[in-house]
XYZ file of C-alpha atoms in Angstrom:
217
model
C 80.617 112.586 97.766
C 79.087 109.105 97.585
C 75.694 108.503 96.021
C 75.008 112.228 96.250
C 75.651 112.275 100.009
C 78.529 113.805 101.934
C 80.746 111.135 103.521
C 82.877 112.014 106.533
C 85.631 109.614 107.606
C 86.819 109.663 111.208
C 90.028 108.023 112.424
C 90.834 107.235 116.041
C 92.502 104.352 117.909
C 90.715 101.018 117.867
C 87.818 102.007 115.645
C 87.130 103.029 112.066
C 83.892 104.805 111.361
C 82.356 106.098 108.128
C 79.193 108.110 108.639
C 76.527 107.982 105.977
C 73.237 108.872 107.547
C 74.446 107.367 110.840
C 75.165 103.961 109.275
C 78.246 101.852 108.526
C 80.107 101.794 111.830
C 83.003 99.354 111.959
C 85.173 98.218 114.835
C 88.736 97.233 113.910
C 88.210 94.028 115.892
C 85.690 93.004 113.219
C 88.378 92.922 110.523
C 91.486 92.123 112.605
C 91.274 88.334 111.995
C 91.357 89.044 108.244
C 93.965 91.800 108.266
C 96.285 89.794 110.492
C 96.409 86.994 107.940
C 97.519 89.228 105.069
C 101.129 89.547 106.245
C 103.888 87.616 104.473
C 106.688 85.451 105.895
C 109.485 87.434 107.543
C 112.125 88.722 105.153
C 115.362 90.590 105.699
C 115.257 93.381 103.113
C 118.801 94.303 102.098
C 119.758 97.438 100.185
C 122.890 99.193 98.935
C 123.416 102.864 98.110
C 126.565 104.949 97.701
C 128.827 102.408 99.378
C 126.489 101.807 102.292
C 124.568 98.613 103.099
C 121.512 98.123 105.271
C 118.923 95.542 106.229
C 115.498 95.619 107.879
C 112.737 93.125 108.662
C 109.567 93.290 106.544
C 106.312 91.325 106.490
C 104.382 93.253 103.805
C 105.406 91.383 100.658
C 103.317 89.822 97.893
C 103.793 88.151 94.520
C 102.819 90.541 91.715
C 102.953 88.479 88.525
C 101.205 85.399 87.115
C 103.814 84.996 84.346
C 106.263 82.249 85.456
C 109.178 83.538 83.392
C 108.688 87.142 84.584
C 108.235 87.121 88.371
C 107.502 90.339 90.228
C 106.929 91.311 93.846
C 105.310 94.182 95.730
C 106.966 95.342 98.949
C 105.837 97.986 101.451
C 108.572 99.938 103.244
C 107.810 102.610 105.825
C 109.377 106.042 105.466
C 110.738 106.087 109.018
C 113.189 103.314 108.072
C 116.619 103.985 106.567
C 116.027 101.139 104.114
C 113.114 103.047 102.585
C 115.347 105.932 101.505
C 118.078 103.598 100.281
C 115.681 101.573 98.126
C 114.039 104.738 96.819
C 117.461 106.122 95.846
C 119.021 102.940 94.454
C 115.935 101.413 92.849
C 116.921 97.967 94.098
C 116.621 95.587 97.054
C 116.824 91.908 97.942
C 114.362 89.831 99.951
C 116.047 87.245 102.166
C 113.388 85.027 103.744
C 114.262 83.620 107.161
C 114.043 80.056 108.442
C 112.222 79.224 111.701
C 115.591 78.665 113.419
C 116.801 82.202 112.616
C 114.883 84.083 115.311
C 118.085 85.817 116.418
C 118.135 87.800 113.170
C 114.877 89.518 114.164
C 116.761 91.205 116.984
C 119.831 91.947 114.873
C 117.900 93.325 111.893
C 114.594 94.536 113.324
C 115.249 96.044 116.752
C 118.129 98.402 115.945
C 118.510 101.098 113.303
C 121.003 101.074 110.468
C 121.589 104.716 111.318
C 123.312 103.514 114.506
C 125.501 100.696 113.166
C 126.215 98.380 110.236
C 123.640 95.637 110.788
C 125.226 93.353 108.176
C 128.679 93.355 109.799
C 129.726 89.753 110.395
C 126.766 88.315 108.465
C 127.510 85.905 105.609
C 126.457 87.566 102.355
C 127.308 87.766 98.681
C 126.689 90.568 96.217
C 123.563 90.273 94.081
C 123.217 91.544 90.533
C 121.107 94.456 91.816
C 123.932 95.558 94.119
C 122.065 94.431 97.234
C 123.597 91.834 99.529
C 122.152 88.305 99.550
C 122.221 86.249 102.739
C 124.066 82.992 102.103
C 122.279 81.322 105.024
C 118.488 81.732 104.924
C 115.341 80.050 103.596
C 115.823 81.679 100.195
C 116.297 85.010 98.467
C 114.909 87.184 95.670
C 117.132 89.862 94.130
C 114.950 92.690 92.818
C 114.991 95.835 90.680
C 112.287 98.471 91.276
C 110.169 99.272 88.209
C 107.509 101.458 89.837
C 106.518 102.903 93.196
C 103.371 104.292 94.808
C 103.395 106.797 97.644
C 101.222 105.639 100.544
C 101.778 108.648 102.776
C 103.516 106.843 105.630
C 105.067 104.217 103.377
C 105.977 103.479 99.773
C 104.769 100.448 97.850
C 107.554 99.233 95.539
C 106.824 97.080 92.474
C 109.921 95.168 91.389
C 111.136 92.649 88.846
C 112.848 89.588 90.321
C 116.289 89.436 88.699
C 117.511 86.322 90.469
C 116.487 84.041 93.279
C 116.998 80.693 94.920
C 115.356 78.521 97.563
C 118.037 77.312 99.974
C 116.049 75.271 102.505
C 113.166 72.824 102.698
C 109.998 73.222 104.724
C 108.432 76.592 105.486
C 109.904 80.055 106.087
C 109.473 81.942 109.364
C 106.117 83.652 109.935
C 105.593 86.452 112.465
C 102.723 84.642 114.176
C 105.121 81.769 114.947
C 108.053 84.009 115.827
C 105.991 85.856 118.454
C 105.551 82.635 120.424
C 109.305 82.022 120.572
C 110.880 85.457 121.005
C 112.146 86.571 124.443
C 109.735 88.780 126.388
C 112.266 91.630 126.325
C 112.407 91.542 122.516
C 108.627 91.522 122.243
C 108.403 94.535 124.549
C 110.959 96.397 122.424
C 109.128 95.425 119.246
C 105.785 96.604 120.641
C 107.303 99.925 121.750
C 108.840 100.426 118.309
C 105.561 99.508 116.628
C 103.573 101.865 118.857
C 105.840 104.770 117.930
C 105.578 103.940 114.230
C 101.771 103.714 114.407
C 101.656 107.203 115.916
C 103.774 108.501 113.037
C 101.672 106.653 110.464
C 98.421 108.133 111.810
C 99.858 111.594 111.223
C 101.305 110.932 107.761
C 99.310 108.221 105.973
C 96.942 110.788 104.479
C 99.780 112.884 103.039
C 100.030 111.051 99.740
C 102.061 112.506 96.904
C 100.906 111.913 93.346
C 104.081 112.742 91.434
C 104.819 109.799 89.100
C 107.785 107.672 90.126
C 110.834 107.997 87.897
C 113.284 105.094 87.392
C 116.886 105.617 88.457
């Protein structure tokens, strides 16, 4: 109910529509220029659980503290990814932000599943205090411990304290909008196919939100 009136929300590809007396229609194209600018720089999210290591690419990261001596971050991880379950189980992860010259890691970390192979094999890392691996060659890293989590249906939003971190390079990190212009066409096609499959899954699950409070490990 909204203002005493029944509100019906419809979801279908390319358009969002809320009906309230036939008003308030919205095309996704109207908000796409805004939504597309809310993504973060590319980060390799590393995790460790029960002797196993994994890494995935993420672009949904934000600072979550205004207190300089107590930094926090918020990270969204989708439930279809192995990393999601590992972070949920371990209560820890590390964010390793990539440099513009590290496009190859998008293919290594983002186009294959950790269920198929060890994606960190042969990659230079060191152990962080959270147990997650830290890339020794990247723009910079943040080692994090989860302090709360919110179920988003198709994903989980993790709030975490930053335990340790360091900037390793000058300039700017790698952004997806810039990476898209440089990646091979084959990689972009694979990324789009992967994204299309994940969007289909998200449409079916994003409304299935659990409200059980998160419990620390």
